[in-house]
Tab-separated table of C-alpha atoms in Angstrom:
chain	number	residue	atom	x	y	z
A	265	UNK	CA	63.600	116.108	100.194
A	266	UNK	CA	66.638	115.784	98.020
A	267	UNK	CA	68.096	112.391	97.306
A	268	UNK	CA	71.876	112.272	97.347
A	269	UNK	CA	73.510	110.493	94.462
A	270	UNK	CA	75.516	107.530	95.711
A	271	UNK	CA	78.489	106.986	93.425
A	272	UNK	CA	80.125	103.574	93.225
A	273	UNK	CA	83.153	103.042	95.407
A	274	UNK	CA	86.342	103.798	93.517
A	275	UNK	CA	87.942	100.411	94.081
A	276	UNK	CA	91.208	99.099	92.688
A	277	UNK	CA	89.246	96.865	90.335
A	278	UNK	CA	87.358	99.861	88.949
A	279	UNK	CA	90.594	101.831	88.602
A	280	UNK	CA	92.249	98.974	86.734
A	281	UNK	CA	89.224	98.579	84.441
A	282	UNK	CA	89.256	102.320	83.676
A	283	UNK	CA	93.014	102.178	83.106
A	284	UNK	CA	92.780	99.201	80.734
A	285	UNK	CA	89.917	100.718	78.720
A	286	UNK	CA	91.554	104.169	78.725
A	287	UNK	CA	94.806	102.829	77.303
A	288	UNK	CA	92.862	100.864	74.691
A	289	UNK	CA	90.807	103.915	73.662
A	290	UNK	CA	93.878	106.119	73.346
A	291	UNK	CA	95.712	103.585	71.184
A	292	UNK	CA	92.609	102.846	69.098
A	293	UNK	CA	91.971	106.569	68.537
A	294	UNK	CA	95.565	107.118	67.437
A	295	UNK	CA	95.338	104.129	65.101
A	296	UNK	CA	92.108	105.407	63.507
A	297	UNK	CA	93.564	108.900	63.125
A	298	UNK	CA	96.607	107.473	61.357
A	299	UNK	CA	94.396	105.391	59.063
A	300	UNK	CA	92.117	108.338	58.185
A	301	UNK	CA	95.060	110.654	57.503
A	302	UNK	CA	96.699	107.976	55.362
A	303	UNK	CA	93.497	107.437	53.353
A	304	UNK	CA	93.082	111.184	52.879
A	305	UNK	CA	96.669	111.645	51.714
A	306	UNK	CA	96.374	108.698	49.338
A	307	UNK	CA	93.119	110.080	47.908
A	308	UNK	CA	94.673	113.509	47.241
A	309	UNK	CA	97.599	111.892	45.448
A	310	UNK	CA	95.233	109.783	43.348
A	311	UNK	CA	93.150	112.833	42.406
A	312	UNK	CA	96.250	114.738	41.309
A	313	UNK	CA	97.427	111.810	39.169
A	314	UNK	CA	93.980	111.466	37.584
A	315	UNK	CA	93.834	115.179	36.780
A	316	UNK	CA	97.207	114.961	35.023
A	317	UNK	CA	96.117	111.970	32.975
A	318	UNK	CA	92.900	113.680	31.914
A	319	UNK	CA	94.814	116.814	30.896
A	320	UNK	CA	97.096	114.770	28.648
A	321	UNK	CA	94.102	113.023	27.099
A	322	UNK	CA	92.433	116.369	26.318
A	323	UNK	CA	95.580	117.680	24.620
A	324	UNK	CA	95.924	114.523	22.574
A	325	UNK	CA	92.310	114.745	21.393
A	326	UNK	CA	92.700	118.383	20.356
A	327	UNK	CA	95.931	117.736	18.447
A	328	UNK	CA	94.776	114.652	16.546
A	329	UNK	CA	91.210	115.841	16.063
A	330	UNK	CA	92.047	119.211	14.373
A	331	UNK	CA	91.641	119.373	10.417
A	332	UNK	CA	94.832	119.474	8.374
A	333	UNK	CA	93.736	122.474	6.316
A	334	UNK	CA	93.009	124.505	9.389
A	335	UNK	CA	94.484	127.907	9.115
A	336	UNK	CA	94.216	128.710	12.783
A	337	UNK	CA	97.293	130.141	14.204
A	338	UNK	CA	99.306	128.365	16.867
A	339	UNK	CA	98.425	130.823	19.599
A	340	UNK	CA	94.651	130.430	19.456
A	341	UNK	CA	95.062	126.660	19.323
A	342	UNK	CA	97.216	126.669	22.452
A	343	UNK	CA	94.680	128.827	24.256
A	344	UNK	CA	91.903	126.423	23.417
A	345	UNK	CA	93.919	123.430	24.602
A	346	UNK	CA	94.772	125.074	27.891
A	347	UNK	CA	91.173	126.116	28.415
A	348	UNK	CA	89.890	122.617	27.746
A	349	UNK	CA	92.518	121.066	30.002
A	350	UNK	CA	91.667	123.432	32.859
A	351	UNK	CA	87.968	122.721	32.535
A	352	UNK	CA	88.571	118.968	32.520
A	353	UNK	CA	90.847	119.130	35.527
A	354	UNK	CA	88.348	121.311	37.418
A	355	UNK	CA	85.421	119.057	36.690
A	356	UNK	CA	87.317	115.911	37.535
A	357	UNK	CA	88.764	117.449	40.714
A	358	UNK	CA	85.333	118.528	41.924
A	359	UNK	CA	83.890	115.056	41.329
A	360	UNK	CA	86.870	113.332	42.978
A	361	UNK	CA	86.822	115.645	45.986
A	362	UNK	CA	83.110	115.080	46.489
A	363	UNK	CA	83.558	111.327	46.287
A	364	UNK	CA	86.585	111.436	48.579
A	365	UNK	CA	84.807	113.609	51.155
A	366	UNK	CA	81.836	111.303	51.128
A	367	UNK	CA	84.032	108.242	51.611
A	368	UNK	CA	85.975	109.912	54.407
A	369	UNK	CA	82.728	110.971	56.087
A	370	UNK	CA	81.404	107.416	56.024
A	371	UNK	CA	84.767	106.088	57.200
A	372	UNK	CA	84.805	108.465	60.168
A	373	UNK	CA	81.212	107.640	61.110
A	374	UNK	CA	81.781	103.885	60.989
A	375	UNK	CA	85.102	104.224	62.791
A	376	UNK	CA	83.574	106.245	65.635
A	377	UNK	CA	80.714	103.762	65.885
A	378	UNK	CA	83.133	100.817	65.967
A	379	UNK	CA	85.288	102.680	68.519
A	380	UNK	CA	82.282	103.244	70.778
A	381	UNK	CA	81.337	99.566	70.600
A	382	UNK	CA	84.916	98.510	71.312
A	383	UNK	CA	85.101	100.997	74.215
A	384	UNK	CA	82.121	99.332	75.890
A	385	UNK	CA	83.664	95.935	75.243
A	386	UNK	CA	87.025	97.153	76.575
A	387	UNK	CA	85.424	98.350	79.829
A	388	UNK	CA	83.692	95.005	80.288
A	389	UNK	CA	86.799	92.983	79.473
A	390	UNK	CA	88.905	95.271	81.681
A	391	UNK	CA	86.488	94.713	84.571
A	392	UNK	CA	86.661	90.937	84.082
A	393	UNK	CA	90.462	90.887	83.771
A	394	UNK	CA	90.890	93.143	86.811
A	395	UNK	CA	88.636	90.853	88.846
A	396	UNK	CA	90.661	87.826	87.794
A	397	UNK	CA	93.960	89.533	88.617
A	398	UNK	CA	92.715	90.763	92.005
A	399	UNK	CA	91.090	87.471	93.024
A	400	UNK	CA	94.001	86.538	95.355
A	401	UNK	CA	93.561	89.894	97.111
A	402	UNK	CA	89.908	89.075	97.731
A	403	UNK	CA	90.959	85.747	99.245
A	404	UNK	CA	93.459	87.524	101.528
A	405	UNK	CA	90.861	90.147	102.512
A	406	UNK	CA	88.287	87.477	103.378
A	407	UNK	CA	90.830	85.542	105.426
A	408	UNK	CA	91.902	88.694	107.288
A	409	UNK	CA	88.275	89.530	108.161
A	410	UNK	CA	87.658	86.024	109.501
A	411	UNK	CA	90.949	85.938	111.411
A	412	UNK	CA	90.726	85.200	115.133
A	413	UNK	CA	92.732	83.466	117.812
A	414	UNK	CA	90.861	80.205	117.153
A	415	UNK	CA	91.710	79.805	113.451
A	416	UNK	CA	95.319	80.992	113.261
A	417	UNK	CA	96.266	77.501	112.066
A	418	UNK	CA	94.550	78.084	108.715
A	419	UNK	CA	96.638	79.108	105.701
A	420	UNK	CA	95.810	80.654	102.334
A	421	UNK	CA	98.142	78.433	100.273
A	422	UNK	CA	97.610	80.501	97.126
A	423	UNK	CA	98.301	78.780	93.831
A	424	UNK	CA	98.926	80.198	90.387
A	425	UNK	CA	102.046	81.789	88.950
A	426	UNK	CA	104.898	82.836	91.174
A	427	UNK	CA	104.108	86.565	90.970
A	428	UNK	CA	103.797	89.454	93.430
A	429	UNK	CA	100.293	88.456	94.558
A	430	UNK	CA	101.394	84.934	95.392
A	431	UNK	CA	104.368	86.378	97.250
A	432	UNK	CA	101.919	88.537	99.214
A	433	UNK	CA	99.859	85.448	100.056
A	434	UNK	CA	102.946	83.534	101.195
A	435	UNK	CA	103.959	86.516	103.353
A	436	UNK	CA	100.469	86.542	104.890
A	437	UNK	CA	100.805	82.816	105.654
A	438	UNK	CA	104.162	83.459	107.326
A	439	UNK	CA	102.530	86.231	109.378
A	440	UNK	CA	99.799	83.814	110.469
A	441	UNK	CA	102.469	81.329	111.506
A	442	UNK	CA	104.251	83.910	113.629
A	443	UNK	CA	100.962	85.016	115.194
A	444	UNK	CA	100.046	81.413	115.973
A	445	UNK	CA	103.413	80.840	117.636
A	446	UNK	CA	103.079	84.081	119.594
A	447	UNK	CA	99.554	83.255	120.798
A	448	UNK	CA	100.617	79.740	121.756
A	449	UNK	CA	103.612	81.090	123.674
A	450	UNK	CA	101.343	83.629	125.398
A	451	UNK	CA	98.880	80.913	126.430
A	452	UNK	CA	101.729	78.761	127.698
A	453	UNK	CA	103.158	81.733	129.589
A	454	UNK	CA	99.820	82.463	131.271
A	455	UNK	CA	99.409	78.799	132.211
A	456	UNK	CA	102.932	78.602	133.640
A	457	UNK	CA	102.571	81.909	135.512
A	458	UNK	CA	99.279	80.748	136.999
A	459	UNK	CA	100.912	77.515	138.123
A	460	UNK	CA	103.911	79.284	139.640
A	461	UNK	CA	101.749	81.817	141.482
A	462	UNK	CA	99.216	79.257	142.671
A	463	UNK	CA	101.774	76.798	144.075
A	464	UNK	CA	103.053	79.103	146.867
A	465	UNK	CA	99.489	80.002	147.842
A	466	UNK	CA	98.612	76.317	148.128
A	467	UNK	CA	101.709	75.706	150.190
A	468	UNK	CA	100.929	78.626	152.515
A	469	UNK	CA	97.402	77.370	153.056
A	470	UNK	CA	98.612	73.854	153.797
A	471	UNK	CA	101.143	75.111	156.371
A	472	UNK	CA	98.521	77.230	158.137
A	473	UNK	CA	95.878	74.464	158.118
A	474	UNK	CA	98.286	71.878	159.546
A	475	UNK	CA	99.449	74.285	162.236
A	476	UNK	CA	95.920	75.306	163.258
A	477	UNK	CA	94.673	71.720	163.238
A	478	UNK	CA	97.177	70.745	165.945
A	479	UNK	CA	95.470	71.367	169.326
A	480	UNK	CA	98.771	71.087	171.174
A	481	UNK	CA	100.661	73.472	168.937
A	482	UNK	CA	103.439	75.323	170.673
A	483	UNK	CA	104.649	78.863	170.335
A	484	UNK	CA	107.772	77.643	168.575
A	485	UNK	CA	105.695	75.735	166.016
A	486	UNK	CA	103.569	78.768	165.335
A	487	UNK	CA	106.666	80.898	164.955
A	488	UNK	CA	108.244	78.398	162.554
A	489	UNK	CA	105.033	78.253	160.491
A	490	UNK	CA	104.872	82.023	160.273
A	491	UNK	CA	108.517	82.189	159.187
A	492	UNK	CA	107.875	79.641	156.449
A	493	UNK	CA	104.849	81.610	155.256
A	494	UNK	CA	106.934	84.804	155.222
A	495	UNK	CA	109.653	83.078	153.193
A	496	UNK	CA	107.069	81.859	150.691
A	497	UNK	CA	105.625	85.394	150.519
A	498	UNK	CA	109.076	86.783	149.741
A	499	UNK	CA	109.397	84.229	146.966
A	500	UNK	CA	106.072	85.398	145.538
A	501	UNK	CA	107.250	89.016	145.692
A	502	UNK	CA	110.371	88.132	143.734
A	503	UNK	CA	108.262	86.295	141.182
A	504	UNK	CA	105.877	89.236	140.724
A	505	UNK	CA	108.786	91.660	140.522
A	506	UNK	CA	110.373	89.501	137.832
A	507	UNK	CA	107.104	89.393	135.876
A	508	UNK	CA	106.784	93.182	136.080
A	509	UNK	CA	110.379	93.586	134.924
A	510	UNK	CA	109.740	91.258	131.997
A	511	UNK	CA	106.604	93.190	131.016
A	512	UNK	CA	108.396	96.538	131.288
A	513	UNK	CA	111.309	95.240	129.206
A	514	UNK	CA	109.062	93.952	126.426
A	515	UNK	CA	107.187	97.274	126.345
A	516	UNK	CA	110.366	99.144	125.409
A	517	UNK	CA	112.467	101.884	126.931
A	518	UNK	CA	110.826	104.899	128.515
A	519	UNK	CA	114.094	106.756	129.043
A	520	UNK	CA	117.749	106.565	128.039
A	521	UNK	CA	120.632	107.939	130.011
A	522	UNK	CA	124.425	107.724	129.776
A	523	UNK	CA	125.932	105.046	131.973
A	524	UNK	CA	129.085	103.037	132.565
A	525	UNK	CA	128.562	99.316	132.077
A	526	UNK	CA	131.700	98.474	134.057
A	527	UNK	CA	130.521	100.554	137.038
A	528	UNK	CA	127.111	98.848	137.118
A	529	UNK	CA	128.745	95.429	136.834
A	530	UNK	CA	131.145	96.199	139.695
A	531	UNK	CA	128.198	97.308	141.855
A	532	UNK	CA	126.292	94.071	141.184
A	533	UNK	CA	129.419	92.011	141.904
A	534	UNK	CA	129.866	93.698	145.292
A	535	UNK	CA	126.269	92.898	146.240
A	536	UNK	CA	126.694	89.185	145.406
A	537	UNK	CA	130.293	88.641	146.460
A	538	UNK	CA	129.246	87.191	149.830
A	539	UNK	CA	127.051	84.577	148.167
A	540	UNK	CA	129.856	83.680	145.760
A	541	UNK	CA	132.214	83.129	148.683
A	542	UNK	CA	129.580	81.151	150.611
A	543	UNK	CA	129.135	78.764	147.694
A	544	UNK	CA	132.890	78.298	147.348
A	545	UNK	CA	133.059	79.661	143.783
A	546	UNK	CA	136.125	81.279	142.276
A	547	UNK	CA	135.451	84.728	140.791
A	548	UNK	CA	137.566	86.323	138.080
A	549	UNK	CA	136.656	89.803	136.879
A	550	UNK	CA	138.182	92.104	134.272
A	551	UNK	CA	136.183	95.306	134.118
A	552	UNK	CA	137.372	97.735	131.480
A	553	UNK	CA	135.711	101.064	130.839
A	554	UNK	CA	132.557	100.499	128.747
A	555	UNK	CA	130.270	103.536	128.302
A	556	UNK	CA	126.786	102.984	126.952
A	557	UNK	CA	123.293	104.493	126.893
A	558	UNK	CA	120.075	102.955	128.222
A	559	UNK	CA	117.795	102.399	131.183
A	560	UNK	CA	120.063	102.064	134.229
A	561	UNK	CA	117.629	99.948	136.256
A	562	UNK	CA	116.953	97.503	133.437
A	563	UNK	CA	120.626	97.068	132.579
A	564	UNK	CA	121.394	96.517	136.271
A	565	UNK	CA	118.672	93.851	136.337
A	566	UNK	CA	120.195	92.243	133.210
A	567	UNK	CA	123.618	92.025	134.888
A	568	UNK	CA	122.108	90.709	138.134
A	569	UNK	CA	120.116	88.022	136.340
A	570	UNK	CA	123.135	86.823	134.385
A	571	UNK	CA	125.274	86.723	137.507
A	572	UNK	CA	122.590	84.931	139.534
A	573	UNK	CA	122.193	82.398	136.736
A	574	UNK	CA	125.956	81.806	136.740
A	575	UNK	CA	126.011	81.405	140.534
A	576	UNK	CA	122.944	79.203	141.000
A	577	UNK	CA	123.593	76.851	138.062
A	578	UNK	CA	127.234	76.124	138.796
A	579	UNK	CA	129.282	73.158	139.894
A	580	UNK	CA	130.614	72.685	143.436
A	581	UNK	CA	133.890	74.569	143.772
A	582	UNK	CA	133.290	76.005	140.304
A	583	UNK	CA	134.201	79.369	138.825
A	584	UNK	CA	132.600	82.529	137.410
A	585	UNK	CA	134.243	84.963	134.991
A	586	UNK	CA	132.899	88.482	134.446
A	587	UNK	CA	134.325	90.978	131.932
A	588	UNK	CA	133.383	94.301	130.360
A	589	UNK	CA	135.109	95.944	127.416
A	590	UNK	CA	134.684	98.468	124.640
A	591	UNK	CA	134.860	96.855	121.207
A	592	UNK	CA	134.492	99.048	118.087
A	593	UNK	CA	132.520	101.602	120.078
A	594	UNK	CA	130.156	98.988	121.544
A	595	UNK	CA	129.979	98.189	125.245
A	596	UNK	CA	130.313	94.413	125.733
A	597	UNK	CA	129.437	92.379	128.827
A	598	UNK	CA	130.489	88.726	129.006
A	599	UNK	CA	129.809	86.292	131.868
A	600	UNK	CA	131.028	82.688	131.846
A	601	UNK	CA	130.563	79.949	134.406
A	602	UNK	CA	131.281	76.303	134.987
A	603	UNK	CA	128.425	73.879	135.457
A	604	UNK	CA	126.639	70.933	133.870
A	605	UNK	CA	127.077	70.207	130.177
A	606	UNK	CA	124.339	71.817	128.072
A	607	UNK	CA	123.453	70.533	124.630
A	608	UNK	CA	123.148	73.193	121.882
A	609	UNK	CA	119.550	72.179	121.117
A	610	UNK	CA	118.590	72.921	124.744
A	611	UNK	CA	119.547	76.606	124.518
A	612	UNK	CA	116.241	77.689	123.000
A	613	UNK	CA	114.303	76.292	125.971
A	614	UNK	CA	116.458	78.298	128.380
A	615	UNK	CA	115.306	81.547	126.777
A	616	UNK	CA	111.607	80.784	127.321
A	617	UNK	CA	109.825	81.861	130.515
A	618	UNK	CA	109.449	79.294	133.327
A	619	UNK	CA	111.758	76.824	131.609
A	620	UNK	CA	114.650	74.921	133.107
A	621	UNK	CA	116.772	72.114	131.764
A	622	UNK	CA	115.172	68.731	132.306
A	623	UNK	CA	111.827	70.137	133.515
A	624	UNK	CA	108.823	71.675	131.863
A	625	UNK	CA	108.411	74.349	134.529
A	626	UNK	CA	110.667	75.766	137.127
A	627	UNK	CA	109.123	73.578	139.808
A	628	UNK	CA	111.342	73.333	142.831
A	629	UNK	CA	114.831	74.678	143.168
A	630	UNK	CA	116.482	78.051	143.024
A	631	UNK	CA	115.275	80.904	140.883
A	632	UNK	CA	111.949	81.504	139.234
A	633	UNK	CA	112.708	80.487	135.644
A	634	UNK	CA	112.541	84.003	134.266
A	635	UNK	CA	116.202	84.996	134.412
A	636	UNK	CA	117.297	84.526	130.792
A	637	UNK	CA	113.850	85.530	129.507
A	638	UNK	CA	114.235	88.894	131.238
A	639	UNK	CA	117.802	89.207	129.933
A	640	UNK	CA	116.615	88.573	126.386
A	641	UNK	CA	113.774	91.104	126.699
A	642	UNK	CA	116.044	93.804	128.160
A	643	UNK	CA	118.667	93.219	125.463
A	644	UNK	CA	116.023	93.477	122.742
A	645	UNK	CA	114.647	96.700	124.241
A	646	UNK	CA	118.146	98.233	124.111
A	647	UNK	CA	118.880	96.959	120.606
A	648	UNK	CA	121.677	94.800	122.042
A	649	UNK	CA	122.879	91.479	120.673
A	650	UNK	CA	122.590	88.493	123.024
A	651	UNK	CA	124.827	85.473	122.353
A	652	UNK	CA	124.519	82.350	124.526
A	653	UNK	CA	127.028	79.553	123.929
A	654	UNK	CA	127.446	76.250	125.796
A	655	UNK	CA	130.987	75.382	126.816
A	656	UNK	CA	132.514	72.010	126.053
A	657	UNK	CA	133.524	71.423	129.681
A	658	UNK	CA	130.095	72.510	130.941
A	659	UNK	CA	128.395	75.760	131.802
A	660	UNK	CA	127.525	78.749	129.664
A	661	UNK	CA	129.155	81.797	128.165
A	662	UNK	CA	126.785	84.739	127.694
A	663	UNK	CA	127.787	87.892	125.812
A	664	UNK	CA	125.674	91.053	125.545
A	665	UNK	CA	126.835	93.619	122.975
A	666	UNK	CA	125.157	97.013	123.267
A	667	UNK	CA	124.903	99.427	120.297
A	668	UNK	CA	127.741	101.874	119.806
A	669	UNK	CA	127.232	105.381	121.157
A	670	UNK	CA	128.747	108.562	119.765
A	671	UNK	CA	129.094	110.446	123.067
A	672	UNK	CA	130.595	108.966	126.203
A	673	UNK	CA	128.963	109.612	129.556
A	674	UNK	CA	130.954	111.435	132.151
A	675	UNK	CA	132.177	110.001	135.379
A	676	UNK	CA	134.268	106.962	136.151
A	677	UNK	CA	133.662	103.475	137.396
A	678	UNK	CA	133.225	102.936	141.066
């Protein structure tokens, strides 16, 4: 049975160690090559200078050592000098070349040996340095593996220089903070939804138990109890529908279609005009053509929620203003209403589910506490900008600005 060779995992630390040692080896090899070539060139120049000096010495010895009465001619004497000089140069050159070759051979051997030793040391030092550099990444990896919903409050709080790795650690801490806030909001949402859904069920059971416990209950009492239970059931249906709308809005858009924002707004106004008149509110509308693109049902729900919020949270004999317009290619919906004075710091609580001014949950009263939460989710799904501003005299002004579209949908407002 063959055993497969398991190679080490090619980690970033190993790559950095190989990179560090590789760069060192390349530079060290180039440095040794330059040194060896320089030594070789210097040796050749020295040998040539020595050969010239020896040649001059040989000539001088022949000239001063010859007898005065010598009758040799000039030509034979010159031949002898040249021959002696050539022999001296040849002998000296051979000796110098042998010595130089031997020195270069030893230099190369010792250099290669030193380079091999330094290569091993470079790999080890590169491995150590890479581990030190990547230590913050190991901390982040360990924290990510141990991450769960129960320890989102923990932070890395990396120290050291203000470099890219510390920036990565700070970004991870910011991510943990956002996750903690999201999980906390989700837990609060589930708790509030459970409370809001359980309260009508408790009330229904209490109505039925009281009615059935009365032995002398009349038909009218039974009818009234059933009507109250039906009304509570309708309230539960509206609550569940609102929760489903909120979930669908946060999931994103499944389809986009051309639409006219002014036409949808006019349709919603017609459906709620009777309630506006019944409450004695003054309505002012200015609906200019405003084409856009999106989910028609969700945008209709956004308009309805804003209008219902303006109607239900108004002052006696108050007013409501509704306007649509096209501004720089963007469809804009603005709804303003009179009502109680709202402090700027209270706006954030209005955007959270099941929140109402002055109370922790919706509790009793009109609405289900999801109106502005649904509006915010629908606006985010469409890439629209939602601006909520309190008015000095009381009430709110809400503006929704949808993204600009290149093509206008056909058809006119109804």
